Amino acid sequence: MSNVAVIGSQWGDEGKGKIVDWLSERADMVVRFQGGHNAGHTLVIDGVEYKLSLLPSGIVRKGKKSVIGNGVVVDPVALLREIETLRAQGVAVSPDNLIVSESVSLILPVHVEVDQAREASRGAGKIGTTGRGIGPAYEDKVARRGVRLSDLTNPELLAERLAALAAHHNVWLEAAGSAPVRADEMAAQLMDMAAELLSFAGRSWQVLAAAQDARQTILFEGAQGVMLDIDHGTYPFVTSSNTVAGQAATGAGTGPSSVEFTLGITKAYTTRVGSGPFPTEDFGDDGSRMGERGREFGTVTGRKRRCGWFDAVMVRQAGLTAGITGMALTKLDVLDGFDVLKICTGYECDGQTLDYFPSNAADQAKCTPIYEEMPGWSETTYGARSWAELPANAVKYIRRVEELTGLPVALLSTSPERDDTILVRDPFKG
């Protein structure tokens, strides 16, 4: 059985949670490897909805080990709150089935303060951050002034690190007219939670090595999407981590050969939350219809998602930069009833035709889509569990998406329910 990395091939919100949950039935371990509680994965199981941000989607399955890898930034308060919420829904969460890398960097109150103050100061130039401190926490990690989970084992070291951290950020906060943060208050809050947090702490790299020695199957779960990658996305309107499959190894503590199949979750149309370029965004009735039918509101923020037509150029580029082996096409049912469907096959930019999404933000903003139109279908695809149940035009649409992106469909999702999934190619078998 192959180890599989699941990533988003667009701007996030592609439906990764359901697919990871569906795949996790045959995996022994599910690992989150980047991002923070800005992620939002919604699972619907037997009519019950579970909303996850930090916890791996496999946590709702009995007998599976869940790991939060070192590449994730963790808000301790958010983590404990999410655990309690799931426990209230009858999900068992304990150190027996959840391991948090002792090397994760922590998101602290100062990070939230800085994040929100910066976004407010940008005015019309807002990036669209969730304001949860993810970016500043990653900055402190790279600058080598962050606080790690393992630091909670040493109160003196923790106090020293927090004092330095507060001194660094308070200069900017005070200049921005915001109240300074107090290191002693942050230390007291962390120590109140230390015992419970440290009960989940472990060496994730060692846990993964043991799993591989035992020939167990690992599912690596990414957050956001390739076009939000700090290097390969629509910079600067991106997240603060690498979202491509290569990060699965680094963010979990294992070698790149551990990832043997990369599944790119791909929505049958395109959505985006927050600011940034979106060439195929539809401001008319079609975009509104997609949003309403797809219930396009952010799991974390509740913000309405911008909606538009499928962008084959962007997904093809995501496939190449992220090494996607095959895609899971989701939310096909949202397109039921459209008379005409559009697919972006290129961009017009300053009189030139482009078959790629440019890196420069100014050029990205000038890109206008070149569309190919296809006939829609009037029949329903909702809940279909075999190709035979799909309308002929739906099959043609899928095949054209495969052709234009160069990515074969491995899975097809036709509703939020776990079992409304068509398996075309088993990712675990490579």
Coordinates of C-alpha atoms in Angstrom, one line a residue:
M1 CA 0.0 0.0 0.0
S2 CA 1.3 3.5 -0.9
N3 CA 1.5 6.5 1.4
V4 CA -0.7 9.3 0.0
A5 CA -0.5 13.1 0.4
V6 CA -3.7 15.0 0.0
I7 CA -3.4 18.7 -1.1
G8 CA -5.7 21.3 -2.6
S9 CA -5.0 22.2 -6.2
Q10 CA -6.8 25.6 -6.2
W11 CA -7.2 28.3 -3.5
G12 CA -8.3 25.9 -0.8
D13 CA -11.8 24.9 0.2
E14 CA -11.9 22.1 -2.4
G15 CA -13.3 19.5 0.0
K16 CA -10.2 17.9 1.4
G17 CA -11.8 17.0 4.7
K18 CA -14.3 14.6 3.2
I19 CA -11.8 13.0 0.9
V20 CA -9.2 12.5 3.7
D21 CA -11.9 11.0 5.9
W22 CA -13.0 8.7 3.1
L23 CA -9.4 7.6 2.4
S24 CA -8.6 7.3 6.1
E25 CA -10.6 4.1 6.4
R26 CA -7.7 2.2 4.9
A27 CA -4.9 4.3 6.4
D28 CA -3.3 3.5 9.7
M29 CA -2.2 7.1 10.4
V30 CA -3.3 10.6 9.3
V31 CA -0.8 13.4 9.5
R32 CA -1.3 17.2 9.3
F33 CA 1.9 18.7 8.0
Q34 CA 1.4 22.5 7.6
G35 CA -0.9 25.5 8.3
G36 CA -2.7 26.3 11.4
H37 CA -6.3 26.8 12.6
N38 CA -6.9 28.9 9.5
A39 CA -7.7 25.6 7.8
G40 CA -11.3 24.5 7.7
H41 CA -12.4 20.9 7.0
T42 CA -16.0 19.9 7.2
L43 CA -17.0 16.3 7.4
V44 CA -20.5 15.0 7.1
I45 CA -20.9 11.4 8.5
D46 CA -24.3 9.8 8.8
G47 CA -25.9 13.3 8.8
V48 CA -23.6 14.6 11.6
E49 CA -21.4 17.5 10.7
Y50 CA -17.9 17.8 12.2
K51 CA -15.8 20.9 11.7
L52 CA -12.1 20.6 12.0
S53 CA -9.3 23.2 11.9
L54 CA -6.2 21.7 13.6
L55 CA -7.0 18.1 14.1
P56 CA -6.4 15.7 11.2
S57 CA -9.6 14.5 9.5
G58 CA -8.8 10.9 10.5
I59 CA -9.5 11.7 14.2
V60 CA -13.2 10.9 13.7
R61 CA -12.4 7.3 12.8
K62 CA -11.9 4.7 15.5
G63 CA -8.6 2.9 15.6
K64 CA -6.6 5.5 13.6
K65 CA -3.6 7.4 14.8
S66 CA -3.6 11.2 14.2
V67 CA -0.5 13.3 14.1
I68 CA 0.0 17.0 14.1
G69 CA 3.5 17.4 12.5
N70 CA 6.2 20.0 13.2
G71 CA 5.3 22.0 10.1
V72 CA 2.0 23.1 11.7
V73 CA 1.7 26.2 13.9
V74 CA -0.6 25.5 16.9
D75 CA -2.8 27.8 18.9
P76 CA -3.0 25.9 22.2
V77 CA -6.3 27.4 23.2
A78 CA -7.8 26.6 19.8
L79 CA -6.5 23.0 19.9
L80 CA -7.9 22.3 23.3
R81 CA -11.2 23.9 22.4
E82 CA -11.5 21.8 19.2
I83 CA -10.7 18.6 21.2
E84 CA -13.5 19.4 23.7
T85 CA -15.9 20.1 20.9
L86 CA -15.3 16.8 19.3
R87 CA -15.5 15.0 22.6
A88 CA -18.9 16.6 23.1
Q89 CA -19.9 15.0 19.7
G90 CA -18.9 11.6 20.9
V91 CA -15.5 11.4 19.3
A92 CA -12.7 9.9 21.4
V93 CA -9.6 12.2 21.5
S94 CA -6.7 11.2 23.8
P95 CA -3.0 10.7 23.7
D96 CA -3.7 7.2 22.5
N97 CA -4.9 8.4 19.1
L98 CA -3.5 12.0 18.9
I99 CA 0.2 13.0 18.9
V100 CA 1.3 16.6 18.6
S101 CA 5.0 17.1 17.6
E102 CA 6.9 18.5 20.4
S103 CA 8.6 20.7 17.8
V104 CA 5.5 22.6 16.7
S105 CA 5.7 26.3 17.0
L106 CA 2.9 27.9 19.1
I107 CA 0.6 30.7 18.1
L108 CA 0.5 33.1 21.1
P109 CA -1.8 36.1 21.9
V110 CA 0.9 38.5 20.6
H111 CA 0.7 36.8 17.2
V112 CA -3.0 37.5 17.0
E113 CA -2.5 41.1 18.0
V114 CA 0.1 41.7 15.4
D115 CA -1.8 39.9 12.7
Q116 CA -5.0 41.9 13.2
A117 CA -3.2 45.2 13.6
R118 CA -1.2 44.7 10.4
E119 CA -4.3 43.8 8.4
A120 CA -6.2 46.8 9.7
S121 CA -3.3 49.1 8.7
R122 CA -3.3 47.8 5.1
G123 CA -6.7 49.4 4.4
A124 CA -7.8 48.6 0.8
G125 CA -4.6 46.5 0.3
K126 CA -5.7 43.8 2.8
I127 CA -4.3 40.4 2.1
G128 CA -7.4 38.6 3.5
T129 CA -5.8 36.9 6.4
T130 CA -8.0 35.2 8.9
G131 CA -6.4 37.3 11.7
R132 CA -5.6 34.2 13.8
G133 CA -1.8 34.8 14.1
I134 CA -0.7 32.2 11.7
G135 CA 1.6 34.5 9.6
P136 CA 3.4 36.1 12.6
A137 CA 3.9 32.7 14.2
Y138 CA 5.6 31.4 11.1
E139 CA 7.7 34.6 10.9
D140 CA 8.9 34.1 14.5
K141 CA 9.6 30.4 13.7
V142 CA 11.9 31.4 10.8
A143 CA 13.5 34.2 12.8
R144 CA 14.3 31.7 15.5
R145 CA 12.5 33.5 18.3
G146 CA 9.4 31.3 18.4
V147 CA 8.1 29.2 21.2
R148 CA 7.8 25.5 20.8
L149 CA 5.6 23.0 22.5
S150 CA 8.6 21.4 24.2
D151 CA 9.5 24.7 25.8
L152 CA 6.5 24.2 28.2
T153 CA 8.6 21.6 30.0
N154 CA 10.9 24.3 31.3
P155 CA 9.2 27.4 32.9
E156 CA 12.4 29.4 33.1
L157 CA 13.3 28.9 29.5
L158 CA 9.7 29.7 28.5
A159 CA 9.7 33.0 30.5
E160 CA 12.9 34.0 28.9
R161 CA 11.6 33.3 25.4
L162 CA 8.3 35.1 26.0
A163 CA 10.1 38.1 27.4
A164 CA 12.2 38.4 24.2
L165 CA 9.2 37.8 22.0
A166 CA 7.1 40.5 23.7
A167 CA 9.9 43.0 23.6
H168 CA 10.4 42.5 19.9
H169 CA 6.7 42.8 18.9
N170 CA 5.7 45.5 21.4
V171 CA 7.9 48.0 19.6
W172 CA 5.7 47.7 16.5
L173 CA 2.4 47.3 18.4
E174 CA 3.0 50.5 20.4
A175 CA 3.9 52.4 17.2
A176 CA 0.7 51.2 15.6
G177 CA -1.3 52.5 18.5
S178 CA -2.1 49.0 19.9
A179 CA -1.7 47.9 23.5
P180 CA 1.5 46.1 24.3
V181 CA 1.4 42.4 25.3
R182 CA 2.7 41.1 28.6
A183 CA 5.1 38.2 28.7
D184 CA 4.1 37.2 32.2
E185 CA 0.4 36.9 31.3
M186 CA 1.2 34.7 28.3
A187 CA 3.4 32.6 30.4
A188 CA 0.7 32.1 33.1
Q189 CA -1.8 31.2 30.4
L190 CA 0.5 28.6 28.8
M191 CA 1.5 27.1 32.2
D192 CA -2.2 26.6 33.0
M193 CA -2.6 24.5 29.9
A194 CA 0.9 22.9 30.0
A195 CA 0.0 19.6 31.6
E196 CA -2.9 18.9 29.2
L197 CA -1.0 20.0 26.1
L198 CA 2.2 18.0 27.0
S199 CA 0.1 14.9 27.4
F200 CA -0.3 14.9 23.6
A201 CA 3.4 15.8 22.9
G202 CA 5.6 13.3 21.1
R203 CA 8.4 12.9 18.6
S204 CA 6.3 12.7 15.4
W205 CA 9.4 11.8 13.3
Q206 CA 9.9 8.8 15.5
V207 CA 6.3 7.8 15.3
L208 CA 6.3 8.0 11.5
A209 CA 9.5 6.0 11.3
A210 CA 8.0 3.2 13.5
A211 CA 4.9 3.2 11.3
Q212 CA 6.9 2.8 8.2
D213 CA 9.0 0.0 9.7
A214 CA 5.8 -1.7 10.6
R215 CA 4.6 -1.2 6.9
Q216 CA 1.7 0.9 8.0
T217 CA 0.0 3.2 5.6
I218 CA 0.3 6.9 6.1
L219 CA -2.1 9.6 4.8
F220 CA -0.6 13.1 4.8
E221 CA -3.2 15.9 5.0
G222 CA -2.5 19.3 3.7
A223 CA -4.4 22.6 4.3
Q224 CA -5.3 25.5 1.9
G225 CA -4.3 24.9 -1.7
V226 CA -1.3 25.1 -4.1
M227 CA -2.3 28.6 -5.3
L228 CA -2.0 29.8 -1.7
D229 CA 1.5 28.4 -1.4
I230 CA 4.1 31.0 -0.1
D231 CA 6.3 30.2 -3.1
H232 CA 4.1 29.0 -5.9
G233 CA 0.8 30.8 -5.2
T234 CA -0.6 34.2 -6.0
Y235 CA 1.9 36.1 -3.9
P236 CA 1.4 38.2 -1.8
F237 CA -2.2 37.0 -1.4
V238 CA -1.1 33.6 -0.1
T239 CA -0.8 31.7 3.2
S240 CA 2.5 31.6 5.2
S241 CA 3.5 28.0 4.5
N242 CA 4.3 25.7 1.7
T243 CA 1.1 23.8 0.7
V244 CA 2.6 21.6 -2.0
A245 CA 3.2 17.9 -1.5
G246 CA 6.9 18.3 -0.9
Q247 CA 6.1 19.9 2.4
A248 CA 4.4 16.7 3.6
A249 CA 7.8 15.2 4.3
T250 CA 9.4 18.3 5.8
G251 CA 6.4 19.2 7.9
A252 CA 5.9 15.6 9.2
G253 CA 9.5 14.7 9.8
T254 CA 10.2 12.0 7.2
G255 CA 11.9 11.7 3.8
P256 CA 10.4 12.7 0.5
S257 CA 10.3 9.0 -0.7
S258 CA 7.6 8.5 2.0
V259 CA 5.0 10.2 -0.3
E260 CA 4.2 7.8 -3.1
F261 CA 1.0 9.3 -4.5
T262 CA -0.2 12.9 -4.4
L263 CA -3.9 13.4 -4.7
G264 CA -4.9 16.9 -5.7
I265 CA -8.4 17.8 -4.5
T266 CA -10.1 19.9 -7.2
K267 CA -13.4 21.5 -7.1
A268 CA -15.5 21.3 -10.4
Y269 CA -15.6 25.1 -10.4
T270 CA -13.4 27.6 -8.7
T271 CA -13.7 29.5 -5.4
R272 CA -11.5 31.9 -3.4
V273 CA -11.8 33.5 0.1
G274 CA -10.4 36.9 0.7
S275 CA -8.4 39.2 -1.5
G276 CA -6.2 38.5 -4.5
P277 CA -6.5 37.8 -8.3
F278 CA -9.2 35.5 -9.5
P279 CA -9.4 35.5 -13.4
T280 CA -12.5 33.3 -13.7
E281 CA -14.6 34.9 -11.0
D282 CA -18.2 35.3 -12.0
F283 CA -20.0 38.4 -10.6
G284 CA -23.3 37.5 -12.2
D285 CA -26.1 35.1 -11.6
D286 CA -24.0 32.0 -12.4
G287 CA -21.4 32.9 -9.7
S288 CA -24.2 33.5 -7.2
R289 CA -25.8 30.2 -8.1
M290 CA -22.6 28.3 -7.5
G291 CA -22.2 30.0 -4.1
E292 CA -25.7 29.2 -3.0
R293 CA -25.8 25.6 -4.2
G294 CA -22.3 24.9 -3.0
R295 CA -22.9 26.5 0.4
E296 CA -19.7 28.5 -0.2
F297 CA -19.0 30.0 3.2
G298 CA -15.7 29.5 5.0
T299 CA -15.6 26.8 7.7
V300 CA -13.3 28.9 9.8
T301 CA -14.3 32.5 9.2
G302 CA -17.9 32.1 7.8
R303 CA -16.8 34.5 5.0
K304 CA -18.6 34.2 1.7
R305 CA -16.4 32.6 -1.0
R306 CA -16.0 34.2 -4.4
C307 CA -17.1 31.8 -7.1
G308 CA -16.3 31.3 -10.8
W309 CA -15.7 28.9 -13.6
F310 CA -13.2 26.1 -13.7
D311 CA -9.7 27.3 -14.4
A312 CA -7.8 24.5 -16.2
V313 CA -4.7 26.7 -16.6
M314 CA -4.3 27.2 -12.9
V315 CA -5.0 23.5 -12.0
R316 CA -2.5 22.3 -14.7
Q317 CA 0.1 24.6 -13.2
A318 CA -0.7 23.4 -9.7
G319 CA -0.3 19.8 -10.8
L320 CA 3.2 20.5 -12.2
T321 CA 4.5 22.5 -9.3
A322 CA 3.1 20.2 -6.6
G323 CA 3.7 16.9 -8.4
I324 CA 0.1 15.9 -8.4
T325 CA -0.4 12.2 -9.5
G326 CA -4.2 12.3 -9.8
M327 CA -7.1 14.5 -8.7
A328 CA -10.3 14.0 -6.7
L329 CA -12.9 16.1 -8.4
T330 CA -15.5 17.4 -5.9
K331 CA -18.8 19.2 -5.9
L332 CA -19.8 18.2 -9.5
D333 CA -23.4 18.2 -8.3
V334 CA -23.2 22.0 -7.9
L335 CA -23.1 22.3 -11.7
D336 CA -26.3 20.3 -12.2
G337 CA -28.9 22.3 -14.2
F338 CA -26.5 24.8 -15.9
D339 CA -27.3 25.1 -19.6
V340 CA -23.8 26.1 -20.5
L341 CA -20.5 25.5 -18.7
K342 CA -17.3 27.4 -19.1
I343 CA -13.7 26.2 -18.7
C344 CA -10.7 28.6 -18.8
T345 CA -8.1 27.4 -21.3
G346 CA -5.8 30.4 -21.3
Y347 CA -5.4 34.1 -20.3
E348 CA -5.3 37.3 -22.3
C349 CA -2.7 39.7 -20.8
D350 CA -1.5 42.9 -22.5
G351 CA -2.3 41.5 -25.9
Q352 CA -0.6 38.2 -25.3
T353 CA -2.1 34.8 -24.8
L354 CA -0.7 32.9 -21.8
D355 CA -0.9 29.3 -20.9
Y356 CA 0.3 29.9 -17.4
F357 CA -0.5 32.0 -14.4
P358 CA 2.2 34.7 -14.1
S359 CA 4.2 35.2 -10.9
N360 CA 4.0 39.0 -10.9
A361 CA 1.0 40.4 -9.0
A362 CA 0.5 43.2 -11.5
D363 CA 0.3 40.8 -14.4
Q364 CA -2.0 38.5 -12.5
A365 CA -4.4 41.3 -12.0
K366 CA -4.5 42.0 -15.7
C367 CA -5.2 38.4 -16.8
T368 CA -8.6 37.8 -18.4
P369 CA -9.8 34.3 -19.1
I370 CA -10.2 32.7 -22.4
Y371 CA -13.2 30.4 -22.2
E372 CA -14.2 27.2 -23.9
E373 CA -17.9 26.4 -23.6
M374 CA -19.6 23.0 -23.1
P375 CA -23.2 22.0 -22.8
G376 CA -24.4 21.3 -19.3
W377 CA -26.9 18.7 -18.1
S378 CA -30.3 18.8 -16.6
E379 CA -30.1 15.5 -14.7
T380 CA -28.9 15.3 -11.1
T381 CA -25.4 13.9 -10.2
Y382 CA -26.1 14.4 -6.5
G383 CA -25.2 11.2 -4.6
A384 CA -24.1 9.2 -7.7
R385 CA -21.8 6.3 -6.7
S386 CA -20.9 4.9 -10.2
W387 CA -20.1 6.3 -13.6
A388 CA -23.3 4.7 -15.0
E389 CA -25.3 7.1 -12.9
L390 CA -23.7 10.2 -14.4
P391 CA -25.3 12.1 -17.3
A392 CA -23.4 11.8 -20.6
N393 CA -22.6 15.6 -20.6
A394 CA -21.2 15.3 -17.1
V395 CA -18.8 12.6 -18.2
K396 CA -17.8 14.7 -21.2
Y397 CA -17.1 17.6 -18.8
I398 CA -14.9 15.4 -16.6
R399 CA -13.0 14.1 -19.5
R400 CA -12.3 17.6 -20.8
V401 CA -11.1 18.7 -17.4
E402 CA -8.7 15.8 -17.4
E403 CA -7.5 16.5 -20.9
L404 CA -6.9 20.2 -20.2
T405 CA -5.2 19.8 -16.8
G406 CA -3.2 16.7 -17.6
L407 CA -4.4 15.1 -14.4
P408 CA -6.5 11.9 -14.4
V409 CA -9.5 11.7 -12.0
A410 CA -8.8 9.2 -9.3
L411 CA -11.9 10.0 -7.2
L412 CA -15.2 11.8 -7.9
S413 CA -17.3 13.3 -5.0
T414 CA -20.9 13.9 -5.6
S415 CA -22.1 15.1 -2.2
P416 CA -20.8 16.0 1.2
E417 CA -21.7 12.5 2.5
R418 CA -18.8 10.1 3.0
D419 CA -20.0 7.3 0.8
D420 CA -21.2 9.4 -2.2
T421 CA -17.8 8.9 -3.8
I422 CA -16.8 7.2 -7.0
L423 CA -13.4 5.4 -7.0
V424 CA -11.7 5.4 -10.4
R425 CA -8.1 4.8 -9.3
D426 CA -7.0 3.7 -5.9
P427 CA -4.4 6.2 -4.6
F428 CA -3.1 3.6 -2.1
K429 CA -2.2 1.2 -4.9
G430 CA -0.2 3.9 -6.7

